[in-house]
PDB file of C-alpha atoms in Angstrom:
ATOM      1  CA  MET A   1      14.445  55.646  -3.941  1.00  0.00           C
ATOM      2  CA  LEU A   2      18.118  55.925  -3.168  1.00  0.00           C
ATOM      3  CA  HIS A   3      20.353  57.830  -5.514  1.00  0.00           C
ATOM      4  CA  VAL A   4      24.048  57.202  -5.588  1.00  0.00           C
ATOM      5  CA  ARG A   5      25.868  60.487  -5.695  1.00  0.00           C
ATOM      6  CA  ALA A   6      29.399  60.582  -7.013  1.00  0.00           C
ATOM      7  CA  GLU A   7      31.849  62.800  -5.238  1.00  0.00           C
ATOM      8  CA  GLU A   8      34.311  64.947  -7.129  1.00  0.00           C
ATOM      9  CA  ASP A   9      37.182  62.487  -6.497  1.00  0.00           C
ATOM     10  CA  GLY A  10      35.211  59.417  -7.791  1.00  0.00           C
ATOM     11  CA  ASP A  11      34.213  57.866  -4.435  1.00  0.00           C
ATOM     12  CA  LEU A  12      30.656  56.698  -3.785  1.00  0.00           C
ATOM     13  CA  SER A  13      28.602  57.863  -0.865  1.00  0.00           C
ATOM     14  CA  ILE A  14      27.885  55.612   2.116  1.00  0.00           C
ATOM     15  CA  VAL A  15      24.275  55.219   0.983  1.00  0.00           C
ATOM     16  CA  GLY A  16      25.386  53.851  -2.362  1.00  0.00           C
ATOM     17  CA  ALA A  17      27.831  51.419  -0.768  1.00  0.00           C
ATOM     18  CA  THR A  18      25.200  50.019   1.580  1.00  0.00           C
ATOM     19  CA  ALA A  19      22.690  49.675  -1.266  1.00  0.00           C
ATOM     20  CA  PHE A  20      25.292  47.776  -3.299  1.00  0.00           C
ATOM     21  CA  ALA A  21      26.136  45.488  -0.342  1.00  0.00           C
ATOM     22  CA  GLY A  22      22.436  44.859   0.289  1.00  0.00           C
ATOM     23  CA  GLY A  23      21.926  43.890  -3.348  1.00  0.00           C
ATOM     24  CA  LEU A  24      24.844  41.461  -3.174  1.00  0.00           C
ATOM     25  CA  ALA A  25      23.474  39.908   0.043  1.00  0.00           C
ATOM     26  CA  ASP A  26      20.061  39.478  -1.604  1.00  0.00           C
ATOM     27  CA  ALA A  27      21.649  37.827  -4.638  1.00  0.00           C
ATOM     28  CA  LEU A  28      23.699  35.456  -2.460  1.00  0.00           C
ATOM     29  CA  LEU A  29      20.623  34.562  -0.418  1.00  0.00           C
ATOM     30  CA  ALA A  30      18.631  33.835  -3.590  1.00  0.00           C
ATOM     31  CA  ILE A  31      21.436  31.594  -4.926  1.00  0.00           C
ATOM     32  CA  HIS A  32      21.593  29.765  -1.595  1.00  0.00           C
ATOM     33  CA  TYR A  33      17.809  29.128  -1.588  1.00  0.00           C
ATOM     34  CA  LEU A  34      17.968  27.923  -5.188  1.00  0.00           C
ATOM     35  CA  GLY A  35      20.759  25.485  -4.275  1.00  0.00           C
ATOM     36  CA  VAL A  36      18.803  24.133  -1.299  1.00  0.00           C
ATOM     37  CA  LEU A  37      15.693  23.756  -3.455  1.00  0.00           C
ATOM     38  CA  LEU A  38      17.576  21.874  -6.181  1.00  0.00           C
ATOM     39  CA  THR A  39      19.214  19.598  -3.620  1.00  0.00           C
ATOM     40  CA  GLU A  40      15.870  18.715  -2.037  1.00  0.00           C
ATOM     41  CA  VAL A  41      14.129  18.185  -5.396  1.00  0.00           C
ATOM     42  CA  ARG A  42      16.875  15.757  -6.385  1.00  0.00           C
ATOM     43  CA  HIS A  43      16.148  13.709  -3.250  1.00  0.00           C
ATOM     44  CA  ILE A  44      12.389  13.757  -3.809  1.00  0.00           C
ATOM     45  CA  ALA A  45      12.561  12.151  -7.255  1.00  0.00           C
ATOM     46  CA  PRO A  46      12.018   8.408  -6.631  1.00  0.00           C
ATOM     47  CA  GLN A  47      15.035   6.378  -7.602  1.00  0.00           C
ATOM     48  CA  PHE A  48      15.318   3.483  -5.122  1.00  0.00           C
ATOM     49  CA  GLN A  49      12.926   1.294  -3.191  1.00  0.00           C
ATOM     50  CA  VAL A  50      14.145   0.338   0.269  1.00  0.00           C
ATOM     51  CA  THR A  51      12.616  -2.545   2.228  1.00  0.00           C
ATOM     52  CA  VAL A  52      13.381  -2.812   5.933  1.00  0.00           C
ATOM     53  CA  VAL A  53      12.546  -6.042   7.769  1.00  0.00           C
ATOM     54  CA  ARG A  54      12.804  -6.238  11.544  1.00  0.00           C
ATOM     55  CA  SER A  55      14.363  -9.621  12.197  1.00  0.00           C
ATOM     56  CA  PRO A  56      12.845 -10.724  15.519  1.00  0.00           C
ATOM     57  CA  ASP A  57       9.199 -10.313  14.552  1.00  0.00           C
ATOM     58  CA  GLY A  58       9.327 -10.061  10.734  1.00  0.00           C
ATOM     59  CA  MET A  59       7.681  -6.630  10.574  1.00  0.00           C
ATOM     60  CA  SER A  60       8.542  -4.930   7.274  1.00  0.00           C
ATOM     61  CA  LYS A  61       8.010  -1.595   5.538  1.00  0.00           C
ATOM     62  CA  GLN A  62       8.920  -0.294   2.087  1.00  0.00           C
ATOM     63  CA  TRP A  63       9.894   3.248   1.189  1.00  0.00           C
ATOM     64  CA  VAL A  64      10.789   4.962  -2.066  1.00  0.00           C
ATOM     65  CA  MET A  65      13.722   7.317  -1.832  1.00  0.00           C
ATOM     66  CA  GLY A  66      15.716   9.571  -4.104  1.00  0.00           C
ATOM     67  CA  SER A  67      19.416   9.923  -4.658  1.00  0.00           C
ATOM     68  CA  PHE A  68      21.196  10.046  -1.284  1.00  0.00           C
ATOM     69  CA  SER A  69      24.665   9.289  -0.073  1.00  0.00           C
ATOM     70  CA  ILE A  70      24.930   6.084   1.956  1.00  0.00           C
ATOM     71  CA  GLN A  71      25.203   8.033   5.210  1.00  0.00           C
ATOM     72  CA  ARG A  72      22.179  10.250   4.507  1.00  0.00           C
ATOM     73  CA  ALA A  73      20.171   7.229   3.320  1.00  0.00           C
ATOM     74  CA  ALA A  74      20.957   5.418   6.573  1.00  0.00           C
ATOM     75  CA  VAL A  75      19.844   8.415   8.633  1.00  0.00           C
ATOM     76  CA  TRP A  76      16.685   8.740   6.535  1.00  0.00           C
ATOM     77  CA  VAL A  77      15.840   5.037   6.961  1.00  0.00           C
ATOM     78  CA  LEU A  78      16.423   5.228  10.721  1.00  0.00           C
ATOM     79  CA  GLN A  79      14.174   8.281  11.025  1.00  0.00           C
ATOM     80  CA  ASN A  80      11.412   6.496   9.131  1.00  0.00           C
ATOM     81  CA  TYR A  81      11.957   3.328  11.161  1.00  0.00           C
ATOM     82  CA  TYR A  82      11.505   5.156  14.455  1.00  0.00           C
ATOM     83  CA  THR A  83       8.386   6.979  13.258  1.00  0.00           C
ATOM     84  CA  GLU A  84       6.563   4.260  11.288  1.00  0.00           C
ATOM     85  CA  PHE A  85       7.431   0.949  12.950  1.00  0.00           C
ATOM     86  CA  PRO A  86       5.417  -0.066  16.010  1.00  0.00           C
ATOM     87  CA  LEU A  87       7.346  -0.555  19.229  1.00  0.00           C
ATOM     88  CA  TYR A  88       8.881  -3.971  19.794  1.00  0.00           C
ATOM     89  CA  ASN A  89      10.133  -5.407  23.084  1.00  0.00           C
ATOM     90  CA  PRO A  90      12.667  -8.200  22.452  1.00  0.00           C
ATOM     91  CA  HIS A  91      12.416  -9.310  26.080  1.00  0.00           C
ATOM     92  CA  LEU A  92       8.880 -10.547  25.474  1.00  0.00           C
ATOM     93  CA  ASP A  93      10.432 -13.576  23.729  1.00  0.00           C
ATOM     94  CA  ARG A  94      12.122 -14.446  26.993  1.00  0.00           C
ATOM     95  CA  MET A  95       8.949 -14.439  29.091  1.00  0.00           C
ATOM     96  CA  PRO A  96       8.537 -17.715  30.926  1.00  0.00           C
ATOM     97  CA  PRO A  97       5.772 -19.913  29.553  1.00  0.00           C
ATOM     98  CA  ILE A  98       2.518 -20.515  31.357  1.00  0.00           C
ATOM     99  CA  ARG A  99       2.347 -24.075  32.590  1.00  0.00           C
ATOM    100  CA  LYS A 100       0.183 -26.272  34.773  1.00  0.00           C
ATOM    101  CA  ARG A 101       0.891 -26.327  38.477  1.00  0.00           C
ATOM    102  CA  HIS A 102       1.185 -29.299  40.698  1.00  0.00           C
ATOM    103  CA  PRO A 103      -2.123 -31.258  41.190  1.00  0.00           C
ATOM    104  CA  SER A 104      -2.240 -30.260  44.830  1.00  0.00           C
ATOM    105  CA  MET A 105      -2.489 -26.623  43.766  1.00  0.00           C
ATOM    106  CA  ASN A 106      -6.140 -26.683  42.538  1.00  0.00           C
ATOM    107  CA  ASN A 107      -5.227 -27.422  38.878  1.00  0.00           C
ATOM    108  CA  SER A 108      -5.210 -23.763  37.855  1.00  0.00           C
ATOM    109  CA  THR A 109      -2.624 -22.249  35.498  1.00  0.00           C
ATOM    110  CA  ALA A 110       0.253 -20.115  36.734  1.00  0.00           C
ATOM    111  CA  THR A 111       3.540 -18.742  35.474  1.00  0.00           C
ATOM    112  CA  SER A 112       6.992 -19.893  36.475  1.00  0.00           C
ATOM    113  CA  PHE A 113       7.472 -16.764  38.609  1.00  0.00           C
ATOM    114  CA  LYS A 114       7.917 -16.957  42.359  1.00  0.00           C
ATOM    115  CA  PHE A 115       5.141 -15.386  44.413  1.00  0.00           C
ATOM    116  CA  TYR A 116       5.673 -13.944  47.867  1.00  0.00           C
ATOM    117  CA  ASP A 117       3.019 -12.985  50.390  1.00  0.00           C
ATOM    118  CA  PHE A 118       4.140  -9.739  52.029  1.00  0.00           C
ATOM    119  CA  ASP A 119       0.793  -8.701  53.454  1.00  0.00           C
ATOM    120  CA  GLY A 120       0.180 -11.898  55.382  1.00  0.00           C
ATOM    121  CA  ILE A 121      -2.969 -12.616  53.380  1.00  0.00           C
ATOM    122  CA  SER A 122      -2.946 -16.206  52.261  1.00  0.00           C
ATOM    123  CA  SER A 123      -4.109 -17.004  48.748  1.00  0.00           C
ATOM    124  CA  THR A 124      -4.763 -20.163  46.779  1.00  0.00           C
ATOM    125  CA  PHE A 125      -1.359 -20.242  45.069  1.00  0.00           C
ATOM    126  CA  THR A 126       0.902 -20.199  48.130  1.00  0.00           C
ATOM    127  CA  PRO A 127       1.362 -23.848  49.111  1.00  0.00           C
ATOM    128  CA  SER A 128       4.429 -23.537  51.312  1.00  0.00           C
ATOM    129  CA  GLY A 129       5.650 -20.433  53.072  1.00  0.00           C
ATOM    130  CA  GLY A 130       4.210 -17.986  50.533  1.00  0.00           C
ATOM    131  CA  ARG A 131       6.400 -19.249  47.728  1.00  0.00           C
ATOM    132  CA  MET A 132       5.491 -21.383  44.750  1.00  0.00           C
ATOM    133  CA  SER A 133       7.259 -24.744  44.784  1.00  0.00           C
ATOM    134  CA  ARG A 134       9.396 -25.489  41.754  1.00  0.00           C
ATOM    135  CA  ARG A 135      10.230 -29.175  42.322  1.00  0.00           C
ATOM    136  CA  GLY A 136      13.857 -28.694  41.215  1.00  0.00           C
ATOM    137  CA  SER A 137      13.123 -28.619  37.471  1.00  0.00           C
ATOM    138  CA  SER A 138      13.434 -24.871  36.972  1.00  0.00           C
ATOM    139  CA  HIS A 139      17.103 -24.913  35.971  1.00  0.00           C
ATOM    140  CA  ASN A 140      16.406 -27.462  33.214  1.00  0.00           C
ATOM    141  CA  GLU A 141      13.471 -25.460  31.885  1.00  0.00           C
ATOM    142  CA  ARG A 142      15.438 -22.242  31.982  1.00  0.00           C
ATOM    143  CA  PHE A 143      18.355 -23.881  30.160  1.00  0.00           C
ATOM    144  CA  TYR A 144      16.076 -25.140  27.391  1.00  0.00           C
ATOM    145  CA  GLU A 145      14.272 -21.796  27.100  1.00  0.00           C
ATOM    146  CA  GLU A 146      17.574 -19.929  26.756  1.00  0.00           C
ATOM    147  CA  HIS A 147      18.866 -22.519  24.307  1.00  0.00           C
ATOM    148  CA  GLU A 148      15.698 -22.185  22.198  1.00  0.00           C
ATOM    149  CA  TYR A 149      15.933 -18.376  22.246  1.00  0.00           C
ATOM    150  CA  GLU A 150      19.589 -18.458  21.129  1.00  0.00           C
ATOM    151  CA  ARG A 151      18.713 -20.936  18.375  1.00  0.00           C
ATOM    152  CA  ARG A 152      15.982 -18.601  17.067  1.00  0.00           C
ATOM    153  CA  VAL A 153      18.394 -15.635  17.132  1.00  0.00           C
ATOM    154  CA  ARG A 154      21.057 -17.594  15.208  1.00  0.00           C
ATOM    155  CA  LYS A 155      18.461 -18.729  12.669  1.00  0.00           C
ATOM    156  CA  ARG A 156      17.241 -15.162  12.102  1.00  0.00           C
ATOM    157  CA  ARG A 157      20.807 -13.895  11.803  1.00  0.00           C
ATOM    158  CA  ALA A 158      21.626 -16.590   9.223  1.00  0.00           C
ATOM    159  CA  ARG A 159      18.523 -15.640   7.204  1.00  0.00           C
ATOM    160  CA  LEU A 160      19.502 -11.977   7.307  1.00  0.00           C
ATOM    161  CA  VAL A 161      23.078 -12.692   6.182  1.00  0.00           C
ATOM    162  CA  ALA A 162      21.831 -14.912   3.340  1.00  0.00           C
ATOM    163  CA  ALA A 163      19.354 -12.267   2.167  1.00  0.00           C
ATOM    164  CA  THR A 164      22.036  -9.565   2.276  1.00  0.00           C
ATOM    165  CA  GLU A 165      24.505 -11.668   0.302  1.00  0.00           C
ATOM    166  CA  GLU A 166      21.812 -12.469  -2.257  1.00  0.00           C
ATOM    167  CA  ALA A 167      20.942  -8.778  -2.640  1.00  0.00           C
ATOM    168  CA  PHE A 168      24.566  -7.744  -3.173  1.00  0.00           C
ATOM    169  CA  THR A 169      25.079 -10.600  -5.657  1.00  0.00           C
ATOM    170  CA  HIS A 170      22.006  -9.412  -7.561  1.00  0.00           C
ATOM    171  CA  ILE A 171      23.310  -5.817  -7.628  1.00  0.00           C
ATOM    172  CA  LYS A 172      26.734  -6.984  -8.853  1.00  0.00           C
ATOM    173  CA  ARG A 173      25.091  -9.086 -11.579  1.00  0.00           C
ATOM    174  CA  LEU A 174      23.048  -6.070 -12.742  1.00  0.00           C
ATOM    175  CA  GLN A 175      26.141  -3.855 -12.795  1.00  0.00           C
ATOM    176  CA  ASP A 176      28.049  -6.474 -14.810  1.00  0.00           C
ATOM    177  CA  GLU A 177      25.186  -6.744 -17.322  1.00  0.00           C
ATOM    178  CA  GLN A 178      25.013  -2.965 -17.721  1.00  0.00           C
ATOM    179  CA  GLY A 179      28.783  -2.803 -18.150  1.00  0.00           C
ATOM    180  CA  LYS A 180      28.696  -5.355 -20.998  1.00  0.00           C
ATOM    181  CA  GLY A 181      25.981  -3.441 -22.840  1.00  0.00           C
ATOM    182  CA  ILE A 182      28.054  -0.244 -23.093  1.00  0.00           C
ATOM    183  CA  LYS A 183      30.396  -0.128 -26.094  1.00  0.00           C
ATOM    184  CA  ARG A 184      33.665   1.609 -25.513  1.00  0.00           C
ATOM    185  CA  THR A 185      35.630   3.207 -28.302  1.00  0.00           C
TER     186      THR A 185
END
């Protein structure tokens, strides 16, 4: 046990000063931990339910969250999105469709990709020079595929905008109703 010894002129010893400073540091550390604990407990208490819907494939998840600022809520939602949503590759929508080949090509299915024979081994799908013939219709098919993809993207975007506007209208209506119920003196 440390004893603080007073000198004749009223000054404290170095041992007493360091004990006092250590006590203050412990008190400040305890206050800091209490503040962190209270901040985290406030965020744990469920206050809002957030639903996130991924537009291209319609995958959705719901989470309950506490009281956050908009910025912290956005970071929290993004962290949960990256950990809980399965991976999605938007380029899979742009994959060319499988279609029937020309009758002279053994009536088997193939993609609209070009195939090249680099090894010199001939196969059943190389009718002319190692390359699949396209009969000049590829640019039309590609145009319609891109047009269809852009149409789906615009449709999803319109649905998302409509849902967002509806949600904000609903929130405004609730705030207006709560404002009317409060009497002011």
